[in-house]
Tab-separated table of N, CA and C in Angstrom:
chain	number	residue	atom	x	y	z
V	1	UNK	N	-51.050	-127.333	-47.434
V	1	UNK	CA	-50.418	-128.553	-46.971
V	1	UNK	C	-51.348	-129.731	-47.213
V	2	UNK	N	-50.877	-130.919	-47.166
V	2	UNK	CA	-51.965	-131.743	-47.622
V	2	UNK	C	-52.910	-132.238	-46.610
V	3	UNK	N	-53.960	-132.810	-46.772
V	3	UNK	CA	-54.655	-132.839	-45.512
V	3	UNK	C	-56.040	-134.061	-45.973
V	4	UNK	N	-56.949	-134.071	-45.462
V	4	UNK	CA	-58.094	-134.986	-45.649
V	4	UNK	C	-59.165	-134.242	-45.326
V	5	UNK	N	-60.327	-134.190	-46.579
V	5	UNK	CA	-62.022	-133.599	-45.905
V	5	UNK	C	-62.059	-134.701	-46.072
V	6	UNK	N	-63.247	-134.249	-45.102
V	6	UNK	CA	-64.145	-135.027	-45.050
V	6	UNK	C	-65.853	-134.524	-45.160
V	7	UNK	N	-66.807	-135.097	-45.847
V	7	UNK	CA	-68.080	-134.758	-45.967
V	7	UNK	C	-69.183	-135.857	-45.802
V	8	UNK	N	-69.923	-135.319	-44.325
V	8	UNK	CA	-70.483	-136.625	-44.252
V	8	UNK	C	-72.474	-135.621	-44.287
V	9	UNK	N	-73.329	-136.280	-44.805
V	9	UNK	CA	-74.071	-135.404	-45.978
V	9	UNK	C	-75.783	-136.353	-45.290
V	10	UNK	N	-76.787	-136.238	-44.553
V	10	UNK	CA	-77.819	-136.677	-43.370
V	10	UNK	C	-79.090	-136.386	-44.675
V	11	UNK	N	-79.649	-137.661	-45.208
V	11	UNK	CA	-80.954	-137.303	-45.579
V	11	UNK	C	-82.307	-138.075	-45.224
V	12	UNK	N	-83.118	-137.073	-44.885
V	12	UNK	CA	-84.076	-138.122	-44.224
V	12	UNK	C	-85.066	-139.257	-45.565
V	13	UNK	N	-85.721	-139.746	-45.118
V	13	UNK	CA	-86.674	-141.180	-45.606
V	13	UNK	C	-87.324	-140.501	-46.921
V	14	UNK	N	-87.052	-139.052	-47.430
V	14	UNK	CA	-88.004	-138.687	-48.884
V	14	UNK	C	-86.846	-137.645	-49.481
V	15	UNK	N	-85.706	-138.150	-49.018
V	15	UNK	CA	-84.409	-137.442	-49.725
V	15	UNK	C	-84.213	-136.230	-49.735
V	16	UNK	N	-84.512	-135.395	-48.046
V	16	UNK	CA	-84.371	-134.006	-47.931
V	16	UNK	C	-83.298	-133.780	-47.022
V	17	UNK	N	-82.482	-133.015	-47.368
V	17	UNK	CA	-81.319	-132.658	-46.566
V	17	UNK	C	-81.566	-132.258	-45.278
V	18	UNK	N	-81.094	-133.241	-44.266
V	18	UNK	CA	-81.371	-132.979	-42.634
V	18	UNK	C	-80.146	-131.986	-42.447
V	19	UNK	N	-79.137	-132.227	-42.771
V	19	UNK	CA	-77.954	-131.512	-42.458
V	19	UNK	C	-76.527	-132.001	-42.909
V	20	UNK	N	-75.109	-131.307	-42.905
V	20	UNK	CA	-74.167	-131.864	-43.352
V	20	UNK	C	-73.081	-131.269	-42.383
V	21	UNK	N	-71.648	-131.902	-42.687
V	21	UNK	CA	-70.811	-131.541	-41.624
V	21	UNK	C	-69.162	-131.889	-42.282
V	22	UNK	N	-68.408	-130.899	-42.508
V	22	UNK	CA	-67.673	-130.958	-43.299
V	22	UNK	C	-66.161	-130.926	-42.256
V	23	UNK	N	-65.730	-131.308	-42.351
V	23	UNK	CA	-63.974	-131.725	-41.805
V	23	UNK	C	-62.731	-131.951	-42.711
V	24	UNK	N	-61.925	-131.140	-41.917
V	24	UNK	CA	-60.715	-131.137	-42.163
V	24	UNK	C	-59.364	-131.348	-41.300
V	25	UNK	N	-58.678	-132.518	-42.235
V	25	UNK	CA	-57.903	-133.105	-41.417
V	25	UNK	C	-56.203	-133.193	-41.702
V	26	UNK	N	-55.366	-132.566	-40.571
V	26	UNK	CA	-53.638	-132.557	-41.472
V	26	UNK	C	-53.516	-133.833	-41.716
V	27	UNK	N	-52.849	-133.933	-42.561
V	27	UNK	CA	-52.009	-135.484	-42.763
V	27	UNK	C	-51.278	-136.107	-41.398
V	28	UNK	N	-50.555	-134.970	-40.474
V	28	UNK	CA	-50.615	-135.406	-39.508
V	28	UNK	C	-50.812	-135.963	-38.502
V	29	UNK	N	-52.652	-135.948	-38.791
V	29	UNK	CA	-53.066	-135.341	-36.859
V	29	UNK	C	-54.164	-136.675	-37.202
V	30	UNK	N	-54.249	-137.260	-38.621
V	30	UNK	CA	-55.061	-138.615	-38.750
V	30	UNK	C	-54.548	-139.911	-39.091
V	31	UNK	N	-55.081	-141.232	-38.393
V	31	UNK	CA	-54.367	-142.604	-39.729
V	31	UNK	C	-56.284	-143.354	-39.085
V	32	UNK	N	-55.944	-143.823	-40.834
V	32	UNK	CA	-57.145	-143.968	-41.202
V	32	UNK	C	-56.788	-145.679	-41.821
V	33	UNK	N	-57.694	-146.646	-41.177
V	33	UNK	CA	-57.668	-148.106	-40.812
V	33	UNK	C	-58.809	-148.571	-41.502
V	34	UNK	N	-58.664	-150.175	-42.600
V	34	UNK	CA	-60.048	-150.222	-43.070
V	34	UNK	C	-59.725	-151.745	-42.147
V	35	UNK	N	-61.070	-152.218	-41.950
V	35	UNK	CA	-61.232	-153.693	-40.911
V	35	UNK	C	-61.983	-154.135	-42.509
V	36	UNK	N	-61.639	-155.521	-42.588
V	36	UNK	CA	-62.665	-156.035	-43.953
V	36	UNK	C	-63.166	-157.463	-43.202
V	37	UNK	N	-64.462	-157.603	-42.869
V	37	UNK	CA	-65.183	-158.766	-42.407
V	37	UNK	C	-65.980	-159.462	-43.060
């Protein structure tokens, strides 16, 4: 079904992977808003 990842990807100050965290989202169950300032 269609849906939304998401991958949001933490590196520290000499470009070493602190950690990552991957999501998944129904088309349903998200609405996704851009603010432009």
């Amino acid at each position: 079904s269609p849906g939304l990842r998401i991958a949001r990807v933490n590196y520290d100050q000499h470009q070493r992977l602190i950690d990552c965290d991957l999501e998944f989202w129904r088309h349903d169950a998200i609405h996704v808003g851009v603010d432009v300032v």
